[in-house]
Amino acid sequence: MTWLCDGLDMLFRAIGHGDCLESLAGAMPGLVRKLIVLAAVDGLILQPLAPWNTRGAPSVHIAYGTHAVTRLSLSEAAQATAVENDDGDTGGLEVHAVVGLLKIASFAYLIAVSRREQVAQLWNKPVYAITDVSLIPLSSRHDAESAITRATRSIAGDDLGDDDDSDPEHIAHLDEDWLDDLVLHGNKNPPSSRSRRGSLKEPSVAEDVMRNKGAYGRFSGGWFSRTGWTSGQRKNMGLSSQEDLLKPADVVVGASPFSSPSLTPAKSQDPPDTTPLDPSAISEHLKSSGNSAAVEDRITALVPKLVQTTKLLFGSKTFFYAYDHDITRRLPELDLQPTDTPLYRRVDPQYFWNNNLSRLFVDAGLDEYVLPVMQGFIGQRAFTIASTQSKSKAQPNSVETEGIDTTEVSAFQNSFLVSLVSRRSIRRSGLRYLRRGIDEEGNVANSVETEQLLSRPSWDSASPVQSFVQVRGSIPLFFTQTPYNLKPVPKLHGSPEANARATKLHFQTLSGRYGFLHAISLVNGHGNEAEIGTAYQAAVDHLNANGGIDSKPIGFEWFDFHTVCKGMKFENVSQLLDSTASFLDSCAWSTVKSSNLQQLQKGVMRVNCMDCLDRTNVVQSSFAERILSHQLSAVLHTSIDLRSDPSTTWLATLWADNGDAVSLAYTSTAALKGDYVRTRRRNVFGLLTDLSLTLSRYYHNLFEDFFVQSALDYLLGNVNARVFADFEAGVRGADLSVDVNRVRREAVDACARKLIQGEDGTEELLGGWAMAAPADDISMADSKPTGSFGAVHPNKVMYETIFLLTDRCVARVSYDWEAEHVGDVHRVPLEKIKSLQWGTWICDTLSPSQMDETRNVGFIVAFEKPEHELGTIRDGAKPDHAIVGTVAFKALSTRSAVVRPEQQDTMKLGERDLVRHVCEEIARAIGELKQEHNVDVVEKDIVSLEQARKSTGYIDQLGHSLKKMVWG
């Protein structure tokens, strides 16, 4: 084939670079550096390209329909490529790496890096930013070929708006950027930061909303129109059109790819090979969940948006990778010695963003295709220090950028390289107002480790490499903020004990990783942020009062940034530098020379504001600038002051780019206060820019972030595909900071202890469940305790409560979920219960899940109204008033999208089975208490679907439709 011949020719022309080839051969084992993706008859073929395949990485087959990933032998790979060549040489898509495999319901997509940009070299190893990815569908050969053609056109710069569906002549475009990988071993200058796409004008918020409909608004026209997705739209998203799905299949899905004549090319007059989607090929979690067809329909409706969101995320230039170097570990943790251990097994798991997507390749033993991808920022700048000395007095040193002629000093001894690496954690990852604070495991939102490296451009092992590390992260308390306000008030959650446990766990993790800790809080000391700032300081004071972390106190400083720097006087940050100077000097930095760790940074600055973006980046850049001055002064044995030198704005620019990248990942916009970080000046133009960015953030918070957060959680493996069905129903995702099932279990235990506390100790708890209950009790149909049931209004306000069953009574216990406090207890003796009714209970008809009669089920307990026995137990007091004659409960969802390892093998009842089980347990308990007492158990709708539809107003339906159009 042409691409193979071209590749071999390039390899022979590169033989002159013998030392570079030796360096390539010594790379980490077998990583595929460039490959071609081919659409074969019954699956995709991943074929490594010869010049980069120095370790003999195998070809791979990924089957349509089943999505099975298998290794191909040399003969099978040759047969596959020969078939493609005989079939007209339809060509393939040349990519740089595989990110992984995205599987959702019965769909699957190969995610591959189609464009990249070299942004740095670390230890003479190139580091790349992903600038675009291609998603190739695994539904059929026709769909895969269409996606490959579009991606090839895009890479070649063709007009994507052309509606011509004819296949263009495929020209293999083996460029020569692979030579960069070879010659960089001897390259002393880092690459310049240039984009292959050119500059794009950032649209205004108004233009984005009104004309472009935001990043995802264009999809709403397909989802909520009468006609749905057109054939052309489905093809553009890599989905089979309705016509394609009705065509007969020429391939038996699941057959061995190269053991039968099925590889025989189709005749030219035959229709394209198309494998219909198999409805039974749903993911495992859907098979075991009940009513899977309806769930899959709701998930499938959001697949096009998930595909587009995935492409936007990985093409945002915030994801980075390197073939030969572990970019996830800071200097003291790096192992620079050659090893045969695959790279993905060496990286830090909390920065391995495509770990979940790569799982099928790992399970298939295809280590050569598993290339870890990290989100964050990587930037680099070379510079020289020109020193001019007179015979009488040394002049101040000036730092100049790369390219300045320094004739009076040695270029080698005064040339340096600054590299900035920010690593964003996958733990509690997400977007601004949807991921705040801490989770139960001590992980905080927007957690970023930033390392500033100082080295010689040659990375000579005899020259020292110095590393200074800082961290940022959300305030380590349970709190949330609403996205519906420009200045939302933080709302604290959880009991003091729960917050104390999580905060301590967070600082223990930091201490074990970095040593001594100094926390700097930049939140306002007044207004909306004051309460949470005070709570944070109190939490640290509490830790220190109890011995700190491993007998080491945690330093804490509340620096009210906006007050101190009021009037755009950001230079007042120097006050914070002065107050923290002793800690910075004592912790110093890490130094490695000749592969030996000569000095270890003894502690770390933990900086936060509310978002851990704008104010945080200003302060962290100031710390880094101070440390770099100290490092250069120590190396050159003379005083260096970077802050006062006007020629060092390149360092500020590097940090400003870092702030923009971290902000883009968390808020979808650049960082505020970037003008000061770049120029060390603050003016009215910067203020106006910040106002525009603030409005843009507000737009993203309202209209885009809900779905993107669900997509991000799914890509990371934190949730299963049900999250999209839940999103379709509620049009927003849930916070994963707390294990809801664990909290409910603990609430049941706490309520049971209070219920039985005042008894003689012989009462036995038979069961307890978290349920939804009406805010007020249901009125009886008549005033007599006949056991008949009153009408239930569909739109009754519901709240989550605890239902308990003992051998003497049933009880409804109110519970404060935020404070974790037991409230009022309402008891009904078993002998007073006259009848039980259970059945469908529809509250709303705004989404399919709310109308699902198998999931919306409840029960009503009718009991004899006493005059004196029943009452309310309030904080241990005696009953003081009677309750009404019925209590009602509705089952909460028994299925969750959240993936937790300890719950993988737990079998749960569906909502209907759960309610039936509870009613049977109540009837059994009554029978055991009094043999002659029988209770009627009636299966009858509490609120039918028809009744609920009649009570759902037009305004409610219109409001929900608008939410779906905007957010869905």
PDB file of N, CA and C in Angstrom, residues 352-354 356-357 426 429 711-719:
ATOM      1  N   PHE A 352      -4.428  10.034  35.625  1.00  0.00           N
ATOM      2  CA  PHE A 352      -4.584   9.169  34.454  1.00  0.00           C
ATOM      3  C   PHE A 352      -6.034   9.317  33.975  1.00  0.00           C
ATOM      4  N   TRP A 353      -6.274  10.282  33.083  1.00  0.00           N
ATOM      5  CA  TRP A 353      -7.632  10.667  32.730  1.00  0.00           C
ATOM      6  C   TRP A 353      -8.332   9.678  31.812  1.00  0.00           C
ATOM      7  N   ASN A 354      -7.617   8.922  31.020  1.00  0.00           N
ATOM      8  CA  ASN A 354      -8.263   7.956  30.133  1.00  0.00           C
ATOM      9  C   ASN A 354      -8.126   6.532  30.644  1.00  0.00           C
ATOM     10  N   ASN A 356     -10.217   4.751  32.457  1.00  0.00           N
ATOM     11  CA  ASN A 356     -11.451   3.997  32.233  1.00  0.00           C
ATOM     12  C   ASN A 356     -11.666   3.695  30.754  1.00  0.00           C
ATOM     13  N   LEU A 357     -11.355   4.643  29.895  1.00  0.00           N
ATOM     14  CA  LEU A 357     -11.548   4.447  28.462  1.00  0.00           C
ATOM     15  C   LEU A 357     -10.565   3.428  27.884  1.00  0.00           C
ATOM     16  N   ILE A 426      -8.275  13.540  38.766  1.00  0.00           N
ATOM     17  CA  ILE A 426      -9.552  12.968  38.333  1.00  0.00           C
ATOM     18  C   ILE A 426     -10.496  12.783  39.515  1.00  0.00           C
ATOM     19  N   SER A 429     -13.439  15.465  40.215  1.00  0.00           N
ATOM     20  CA  SER A 429     -13.260  16.353  39.069  1.00  0.00           C
ATOM     21  C   SER A 429     -14.614  16.832  38.573  1.00  0.00           C
ATOM     22  N   ALA A 711     -21.342  13.847  31.454  1.00  0.00           N
ATOM     23  CA  ALA A 711     -20.453  13.208  30.478  1.00  0.00           C
ATOM     24  C   ALA A 711     -19.074  12.958  31.069  1.00  0.00           C
ATOM     25  N   LEU A 712     -18.563  13.929  31.804  1.00  0.00           N
ATOM     26  CA  LEU A 712     -17.243  13.792  32.404  1.00  0.00           C
ATOM     27  C   LEU A 712     -17.222  12.653  33.420  1.00  0.00           C
ATOM     28  N   ASP A 713     -18.243  12.573  34.262  1.00  0.00           N
ATOM     29  CA  ASP A 713     -18.327  11.480  35.227  1.00  0.00           C
ATOM     30  C   ASP A 713     -18.397  10.128  34.533  1.00  0.00           C
ATOM     31  N   TYR A 714     -19.102  10.077  33.412  1.00  0.00           N
ATOM     32  CA  TYR A 714     -19.217   8.813  32.686  1.00  0.00           C
ATOM     33  C   TYR A 714     -17.884   8.428  32.044  1.00  0.00           C
ATOM     34  N   LEU A 715     -17.196   9.382  31.433  1.00  0.00           N
ATOM     35  CA  LEU A 715     -15.911   9.086  30.798  1.00  0.00           C
ATOM     36  C   LEU A 715     -14.889   8.598  31.816  1.00  0.00           C
ATOM     37  N   LEU A 716     -14.959   9.119  33.032  1.00  0.00           N
ATOM     38  CA  LEU A 716     -14.014   8.718  34.078  1.00  0.00           C
ATOM     39  C   LEU A 716     -14.422   7.425  34.771  1.00  0.00           C
ATOM     40  N   GLY A 717     -15.616   6.923  34.496  1.00  0.00           N
ATOM     41  CA  GLY A 717     -16.069   5.686  35.123  1.00  0.00           C
ATOM     42  C   GLY A 717     -16.680   5.875  36.496  1.00  0.00           C
ATOM     43  N   ASN A 718     -17.016   7.120  36.857  1.00  0.00           N
ATOM     44  CA  ASN A 718     -17.635   7.364  38.157  1.00  0.00           C
ATOM     45  C   ASN A 718     -19.108   6.975  38.183  1.00  0.00           C
ATOM     46  N   VAL A 719     -19.757   6.968  37.016  1.00  0.00           N
ATOM     47  CA  VAL A 719     -21.167   6.630  36.905  1.00  0.00           C
ATOM     48  C   VAL A 719     -21.343   5.711  35.708  1.00  0.00           C
TER      49      VAL A 719
END
